[in-house]
GROMACS .gro file of C-alpha atoms in nm:
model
  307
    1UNK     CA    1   6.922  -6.898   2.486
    2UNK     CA    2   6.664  -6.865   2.809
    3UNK     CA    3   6.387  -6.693   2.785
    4UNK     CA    4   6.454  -6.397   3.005
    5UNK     CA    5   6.773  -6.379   2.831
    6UNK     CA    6   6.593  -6.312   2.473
    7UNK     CA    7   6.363  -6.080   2.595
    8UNK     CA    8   6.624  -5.898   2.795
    9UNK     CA    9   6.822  -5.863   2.471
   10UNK     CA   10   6.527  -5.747   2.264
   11UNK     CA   11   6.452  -5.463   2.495
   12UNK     CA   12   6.812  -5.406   2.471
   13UNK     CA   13   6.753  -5.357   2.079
   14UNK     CA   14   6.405  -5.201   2.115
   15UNK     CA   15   6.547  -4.896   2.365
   16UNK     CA   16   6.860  -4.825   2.145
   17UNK     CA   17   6.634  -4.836   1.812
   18UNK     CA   18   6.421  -4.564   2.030
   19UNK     CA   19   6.750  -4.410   2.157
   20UNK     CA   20   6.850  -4.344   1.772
   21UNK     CA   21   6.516  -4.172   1.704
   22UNK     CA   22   6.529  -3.939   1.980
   23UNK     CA   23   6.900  -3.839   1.961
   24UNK     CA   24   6.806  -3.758   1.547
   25UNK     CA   25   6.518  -3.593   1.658
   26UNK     CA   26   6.705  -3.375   1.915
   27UNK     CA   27   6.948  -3.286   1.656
   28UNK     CA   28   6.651  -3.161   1.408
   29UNK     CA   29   6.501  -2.970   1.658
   30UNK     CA   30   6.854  -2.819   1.742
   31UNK     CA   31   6.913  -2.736   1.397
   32UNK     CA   32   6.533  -2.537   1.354
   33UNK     CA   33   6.661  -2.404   1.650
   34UNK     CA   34   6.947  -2.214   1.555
   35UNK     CA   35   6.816  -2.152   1.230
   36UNK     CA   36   6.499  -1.965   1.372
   37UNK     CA   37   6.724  -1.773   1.589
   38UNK     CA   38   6.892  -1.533   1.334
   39UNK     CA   39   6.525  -1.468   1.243
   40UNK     CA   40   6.386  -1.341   1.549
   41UNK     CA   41   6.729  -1.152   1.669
   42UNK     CA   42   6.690  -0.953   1.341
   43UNK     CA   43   6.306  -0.901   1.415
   44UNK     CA   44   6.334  -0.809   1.742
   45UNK     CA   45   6.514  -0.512   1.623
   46UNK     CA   46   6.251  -0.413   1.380
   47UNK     CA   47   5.954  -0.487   1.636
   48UNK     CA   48   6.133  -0.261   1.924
   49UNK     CA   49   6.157   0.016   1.655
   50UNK     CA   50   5.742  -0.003   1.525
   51UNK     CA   51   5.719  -0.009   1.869
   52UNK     CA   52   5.877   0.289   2.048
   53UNK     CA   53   5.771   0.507   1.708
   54UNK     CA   54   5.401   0.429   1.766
   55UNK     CA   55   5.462   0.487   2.158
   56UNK     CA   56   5.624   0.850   2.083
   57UNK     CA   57   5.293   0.937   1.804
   58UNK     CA   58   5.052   0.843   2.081
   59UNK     CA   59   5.195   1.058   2.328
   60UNK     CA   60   5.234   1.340   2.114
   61UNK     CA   61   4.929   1.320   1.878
   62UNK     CA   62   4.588   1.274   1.870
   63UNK     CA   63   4.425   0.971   1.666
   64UNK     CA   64   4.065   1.055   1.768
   65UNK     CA   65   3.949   1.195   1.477
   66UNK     CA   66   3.664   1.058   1.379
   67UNK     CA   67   3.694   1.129   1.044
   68UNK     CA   68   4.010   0.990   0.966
   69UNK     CA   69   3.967   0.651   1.114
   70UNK     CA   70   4.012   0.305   0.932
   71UNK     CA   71   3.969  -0.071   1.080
   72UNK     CA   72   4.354  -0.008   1.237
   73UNK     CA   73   4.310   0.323   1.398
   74UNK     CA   74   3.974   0.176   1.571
   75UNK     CA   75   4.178   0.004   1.750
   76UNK     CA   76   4.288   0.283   1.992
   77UNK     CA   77   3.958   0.264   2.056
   78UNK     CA   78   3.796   0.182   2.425
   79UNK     CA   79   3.467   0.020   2.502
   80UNK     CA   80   3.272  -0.183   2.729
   81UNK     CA   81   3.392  -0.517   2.781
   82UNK     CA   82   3.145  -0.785   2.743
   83UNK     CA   83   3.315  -1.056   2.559
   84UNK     CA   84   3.703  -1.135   2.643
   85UNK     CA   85   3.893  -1.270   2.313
   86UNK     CA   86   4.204  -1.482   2.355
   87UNK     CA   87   4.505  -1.578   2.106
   88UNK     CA   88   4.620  -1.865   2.224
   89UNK     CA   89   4.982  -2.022   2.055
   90UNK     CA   90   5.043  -2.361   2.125
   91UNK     CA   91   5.257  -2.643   1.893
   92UNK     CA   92   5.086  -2.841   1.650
   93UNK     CA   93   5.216  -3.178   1.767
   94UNK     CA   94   5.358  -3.346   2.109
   95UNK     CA   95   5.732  -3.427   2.230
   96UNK     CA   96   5.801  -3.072   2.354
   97UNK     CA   97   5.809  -3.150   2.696
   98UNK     CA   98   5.570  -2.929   2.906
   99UNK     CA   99   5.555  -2.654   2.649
  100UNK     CA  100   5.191  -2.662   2.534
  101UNK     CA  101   5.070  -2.770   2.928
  102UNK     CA  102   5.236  -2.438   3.057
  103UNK     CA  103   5.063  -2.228   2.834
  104UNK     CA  104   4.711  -2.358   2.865
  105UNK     CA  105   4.765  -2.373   3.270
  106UNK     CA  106   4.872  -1.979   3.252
  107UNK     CA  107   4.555  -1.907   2.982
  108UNK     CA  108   4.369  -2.082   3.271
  109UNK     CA  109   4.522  -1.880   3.536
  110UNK     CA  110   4.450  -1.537   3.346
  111UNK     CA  111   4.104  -1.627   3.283
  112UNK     CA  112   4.062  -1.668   3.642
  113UNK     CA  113   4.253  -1.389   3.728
  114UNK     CA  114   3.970  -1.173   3.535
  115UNK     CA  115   3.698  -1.383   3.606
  116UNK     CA  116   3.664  -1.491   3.253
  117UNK     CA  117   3.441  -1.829   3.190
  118UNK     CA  118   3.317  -1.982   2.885
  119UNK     CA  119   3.006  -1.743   2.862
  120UNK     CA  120   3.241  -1.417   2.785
  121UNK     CA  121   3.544  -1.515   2.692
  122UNK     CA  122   3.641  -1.626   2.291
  123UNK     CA  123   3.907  -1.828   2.206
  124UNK     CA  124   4.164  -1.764   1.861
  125UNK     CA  125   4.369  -2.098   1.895
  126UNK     CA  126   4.723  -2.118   1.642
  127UNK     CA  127   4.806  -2.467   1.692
  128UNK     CA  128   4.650  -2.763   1.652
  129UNK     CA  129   4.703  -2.883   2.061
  130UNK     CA  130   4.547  -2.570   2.236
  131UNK     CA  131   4.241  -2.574   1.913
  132UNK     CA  132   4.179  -2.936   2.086
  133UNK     CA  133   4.197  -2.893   2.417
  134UNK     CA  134   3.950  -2.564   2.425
  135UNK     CA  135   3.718  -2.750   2.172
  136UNK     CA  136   3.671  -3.075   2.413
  137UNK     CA  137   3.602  -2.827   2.705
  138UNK     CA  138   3.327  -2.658   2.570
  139UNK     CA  139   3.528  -2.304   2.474
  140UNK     CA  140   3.405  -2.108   2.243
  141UNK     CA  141   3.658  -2.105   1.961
  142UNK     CA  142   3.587  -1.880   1.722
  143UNK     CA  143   3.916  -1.901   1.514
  144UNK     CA  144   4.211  -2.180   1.493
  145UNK     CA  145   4.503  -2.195   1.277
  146UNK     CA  146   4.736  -2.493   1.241
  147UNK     CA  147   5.015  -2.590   1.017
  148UNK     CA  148   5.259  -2.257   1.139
  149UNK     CA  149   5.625  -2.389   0.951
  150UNK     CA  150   5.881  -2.405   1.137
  151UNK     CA  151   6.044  -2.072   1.061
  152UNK     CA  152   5.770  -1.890   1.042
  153UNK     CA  153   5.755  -1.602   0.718
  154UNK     CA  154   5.591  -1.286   0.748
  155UNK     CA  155   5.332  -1.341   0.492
  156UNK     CA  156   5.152  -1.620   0.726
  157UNK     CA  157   5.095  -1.364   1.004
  158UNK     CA  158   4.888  -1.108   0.743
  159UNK     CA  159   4.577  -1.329   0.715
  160UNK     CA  160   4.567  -1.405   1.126
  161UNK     CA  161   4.599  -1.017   1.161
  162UNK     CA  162   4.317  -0.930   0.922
  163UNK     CA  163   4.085  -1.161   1.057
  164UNK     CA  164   4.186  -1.072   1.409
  165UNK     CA  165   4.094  -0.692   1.362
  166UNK     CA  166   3.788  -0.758   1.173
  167UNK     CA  167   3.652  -0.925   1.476
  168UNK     CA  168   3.751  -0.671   1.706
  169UNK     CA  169   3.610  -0.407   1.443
  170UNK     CA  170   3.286  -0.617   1.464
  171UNK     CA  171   3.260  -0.674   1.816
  172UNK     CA  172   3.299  -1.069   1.839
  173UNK     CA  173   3.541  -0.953   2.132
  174UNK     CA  174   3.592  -0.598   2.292
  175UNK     CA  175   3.936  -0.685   2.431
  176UNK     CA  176   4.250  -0.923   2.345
  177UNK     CA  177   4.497  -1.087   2.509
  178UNK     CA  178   4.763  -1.258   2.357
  179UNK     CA  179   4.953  -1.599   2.535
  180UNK     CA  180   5.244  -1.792   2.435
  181UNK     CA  181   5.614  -1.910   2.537
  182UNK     CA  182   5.852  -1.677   2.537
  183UNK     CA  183   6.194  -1.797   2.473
  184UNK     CA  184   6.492  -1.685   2.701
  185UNK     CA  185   6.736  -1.944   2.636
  186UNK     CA  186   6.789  -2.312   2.552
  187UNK     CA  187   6.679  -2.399   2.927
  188UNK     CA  188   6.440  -2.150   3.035
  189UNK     CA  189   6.088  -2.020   2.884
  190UNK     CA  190   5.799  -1.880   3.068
  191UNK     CA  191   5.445  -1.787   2.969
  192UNK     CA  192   5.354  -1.450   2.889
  193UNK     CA  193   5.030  -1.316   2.885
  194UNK     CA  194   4.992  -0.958   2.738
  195UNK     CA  195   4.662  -0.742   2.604
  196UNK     CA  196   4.724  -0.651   2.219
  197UNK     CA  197   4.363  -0.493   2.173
  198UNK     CA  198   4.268  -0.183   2.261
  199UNK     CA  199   4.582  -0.020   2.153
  200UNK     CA  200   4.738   0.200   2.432
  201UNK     CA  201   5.022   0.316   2.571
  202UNK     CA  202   5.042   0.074   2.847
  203UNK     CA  203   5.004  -0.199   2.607
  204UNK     CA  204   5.322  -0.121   2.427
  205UNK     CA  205   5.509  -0.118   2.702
  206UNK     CA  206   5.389  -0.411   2.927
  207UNK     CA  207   5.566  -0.730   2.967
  208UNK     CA  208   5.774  -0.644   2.696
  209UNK     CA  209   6.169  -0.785   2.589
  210UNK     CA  210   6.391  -0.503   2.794
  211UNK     CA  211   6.634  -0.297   2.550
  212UNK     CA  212   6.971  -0.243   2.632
  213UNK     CA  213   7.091   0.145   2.686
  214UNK     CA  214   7.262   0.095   2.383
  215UNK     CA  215   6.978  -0.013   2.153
  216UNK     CA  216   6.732   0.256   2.316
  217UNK     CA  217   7.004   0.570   2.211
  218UNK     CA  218   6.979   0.435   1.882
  219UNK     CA  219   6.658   0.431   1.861
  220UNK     CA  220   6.536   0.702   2.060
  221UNK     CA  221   6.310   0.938   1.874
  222UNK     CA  222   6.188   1.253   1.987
  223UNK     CA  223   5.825   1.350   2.021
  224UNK     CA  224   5.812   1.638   1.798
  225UNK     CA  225   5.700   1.526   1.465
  226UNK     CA  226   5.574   1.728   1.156
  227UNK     CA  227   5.322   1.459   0.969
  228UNK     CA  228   5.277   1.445   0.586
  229UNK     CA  229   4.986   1.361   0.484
  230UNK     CA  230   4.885   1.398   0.825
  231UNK     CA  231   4.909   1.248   1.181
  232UNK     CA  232   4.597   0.976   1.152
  233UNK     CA  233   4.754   0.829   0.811
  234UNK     CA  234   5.115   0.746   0.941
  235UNK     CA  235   4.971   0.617   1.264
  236UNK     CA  236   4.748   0.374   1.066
  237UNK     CA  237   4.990   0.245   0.897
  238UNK     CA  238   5.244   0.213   1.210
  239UNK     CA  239   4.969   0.043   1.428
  240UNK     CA  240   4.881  -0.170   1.125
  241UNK     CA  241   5.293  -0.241   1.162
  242UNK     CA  242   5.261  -0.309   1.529
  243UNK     CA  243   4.966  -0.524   1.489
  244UNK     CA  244   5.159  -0.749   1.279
  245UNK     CA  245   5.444  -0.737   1.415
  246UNK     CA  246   5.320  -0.827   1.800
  247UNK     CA  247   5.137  -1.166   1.664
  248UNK     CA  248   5.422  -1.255   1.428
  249UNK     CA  249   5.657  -1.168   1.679
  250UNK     CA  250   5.499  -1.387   1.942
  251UNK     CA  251   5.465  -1.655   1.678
  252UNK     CA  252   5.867  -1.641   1.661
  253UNK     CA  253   5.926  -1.621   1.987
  254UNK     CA  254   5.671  -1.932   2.030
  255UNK     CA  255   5.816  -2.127   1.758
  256UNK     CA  256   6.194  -2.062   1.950
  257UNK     CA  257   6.067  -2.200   2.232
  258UNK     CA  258   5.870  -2.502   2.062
  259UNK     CA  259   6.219  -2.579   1.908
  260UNK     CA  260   6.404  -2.574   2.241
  261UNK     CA  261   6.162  -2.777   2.436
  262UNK     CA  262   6.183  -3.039   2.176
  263UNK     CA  263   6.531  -3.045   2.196
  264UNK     CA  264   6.543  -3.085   2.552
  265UNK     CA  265   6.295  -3.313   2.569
  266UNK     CA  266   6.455  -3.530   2.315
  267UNK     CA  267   6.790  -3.468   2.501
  268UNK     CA  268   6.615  -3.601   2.830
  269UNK     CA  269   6.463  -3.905   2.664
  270UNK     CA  270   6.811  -4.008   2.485
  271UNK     CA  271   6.966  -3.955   2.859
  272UNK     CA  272   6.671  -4.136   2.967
  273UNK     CA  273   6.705  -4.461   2.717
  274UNK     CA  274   7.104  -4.475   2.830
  275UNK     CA  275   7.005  -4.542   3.179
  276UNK     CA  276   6.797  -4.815   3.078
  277UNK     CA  277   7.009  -4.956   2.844
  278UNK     CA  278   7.281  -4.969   3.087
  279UNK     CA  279   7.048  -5.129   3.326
  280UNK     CA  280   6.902  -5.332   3.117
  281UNK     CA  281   7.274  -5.468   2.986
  282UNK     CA  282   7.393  -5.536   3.318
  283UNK     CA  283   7.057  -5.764   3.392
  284UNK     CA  284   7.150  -5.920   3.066
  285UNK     CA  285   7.521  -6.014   3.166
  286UNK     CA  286   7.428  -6.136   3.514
  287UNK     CA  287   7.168  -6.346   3.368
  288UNK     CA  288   7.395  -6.501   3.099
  289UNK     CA  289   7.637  -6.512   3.369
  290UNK     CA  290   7.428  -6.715   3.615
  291UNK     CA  291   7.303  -6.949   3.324
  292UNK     CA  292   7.664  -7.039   3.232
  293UNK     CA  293   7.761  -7.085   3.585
  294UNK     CA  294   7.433  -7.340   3.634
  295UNK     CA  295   7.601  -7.504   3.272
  296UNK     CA  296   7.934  -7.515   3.464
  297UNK     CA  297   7.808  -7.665   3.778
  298UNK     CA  298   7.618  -7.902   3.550
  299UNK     CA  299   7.912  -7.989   3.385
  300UNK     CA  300   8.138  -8.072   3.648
  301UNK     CA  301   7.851  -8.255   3.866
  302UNK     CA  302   7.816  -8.479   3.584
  303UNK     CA  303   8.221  -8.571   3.543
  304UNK     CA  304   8.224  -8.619   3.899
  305UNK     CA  305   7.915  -8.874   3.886
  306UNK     CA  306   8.108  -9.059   3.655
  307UNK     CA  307   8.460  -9.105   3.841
   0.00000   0.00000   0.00000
């Protein structure tokens, strides 16, 4: 066999070997996929609900009281901002497409949409891409988490929230902002950016999942409460609740998206690989065509030489 015609062939082999890898791979990521879903459908609920409770106390009720206050309730609190703290959720490894690239480009753009630079701004990295790309450029990263599974459990978010607050309570950063993918279906994700610290009632409700009339009759709840023990106890266990539930629900909502860019991006390649197998095939058969010709020709120039 020529030359061209064995390496031909053994790209042939080499792209379907990759084509195999990345169709298996998109069917993994599919799988976490829809698995991860029933999750965060289920938690969405549950989030909406902390949510729109805490919303109704802070309307209705004080949580100044000096007195009363614990690390969670602090977090109503308001001060001067001279350092800028940013949880940043990226993925831990590559193949998802332009997943991790969007969210550092939007981190970017919100740090220069507040004139944020490395001076006053801190960085609280989950995943191992955005710790690495912060670190090389000189960020200040003051907390990183990697190794998130890939349906997330409640439990993991506990120790990221307790740190989190403790630095807020101990002024490493007087403000927080929280960016990651947000999922809205197997196509489409876009970045969202959103402040979790201070606490306030603009907080709870910007840039956050719409609910649908039916959802928000059900869980409507009016603003008249009667509190036992009293007002300040309830709420710090509610934001404590709403705390949680904003990082691990952004962790979910992160982790659907991870799963669906890696499926697409698998889907793409495995497209991708096709086109150059069928390319590549059709080189191959011209080539073997053409050499069998020339052995044709040959063949018949050499009976004729010896008529």
């Amino acid at each position: 066999m020529p030359a061209s015609l064995a390496t031909v062939k053994r790209k042939i082999q080499s792209t379907k070997s990759t084509r195999q890898i990345t169709s298996a791979m998109q069917m993994v990521s599919t799988a976490k996929l829809n698995q991860i879903q029933h999750h965060t459908k289920a938690y969405e609920a549950y989030a909406a609900t902390v949510r729109e409770v805490l919303s109704s106390m802070v309307k209705s009720h004080s949580t100044t009281d000096a007195d009363s206050k614990d690390q969670f309730t602090s977090l109503f609190d308001k001060r001067p901002v001279q350092q800028t703290g940013i949880l940043v959720i990226t993925s831990d490894r590559g193949l998802v497409g332009s997943y991790n690239s969007n969210v550092i480009k939007e981190t970017l753009e919100t740090m220069k949409k507040h004139h944020l630079n490395k001076d006053n701004t801190v960085f609280l990295t989950i995943g191992r891409t955005g710790t690495e790309f912060f670190k090389k450029r000189g960020m200040n990263v003051v907390y990183e988490y990697t190794g998130v599974s890939d349906v997330p459990t409640y439990k993991e978010v506990r120790g990221i929230v307790k740190t989190t607050v403790q630095m807020y309570n101990d002024g490493v950063f007087d403000e927080l902002f929280l960016s990651y993918n947000h999922y809205v279906n197997r196509i489409t994700s876009h970045v969202r950016v959103q402040k979790m610290m201070p606490v306030s009632e603009d907080s709870m409700t910007d840039d956050q999942p719409a609910v649908s009339e039916e959802s928000t009759d059900k869980t409507r709840i009016s603003p008249e409460f009667e509190f036992e023990p009293s007002a300040n106890d309830i709420v710090s266990v509610i934001v404590s609740q709403y705390a949680e539930s904003l990082v691990y629900g952004a962790i979910l909502d992160a982790k659907t998206s991870e799963h669906s860019s890696s499926a697409n991006a698998m889907s793409s390649a495995s497209d991708n690989a096709d086109e150059i197998i069928s390319d590549l095939e059709l080189q191959y058969n011209r080539a073997r065509q053409a050499a069998i010709t020339t052995e044709i020709t040959e063949i018949t120039g050499g009976m004729t030489a010896q008529e």
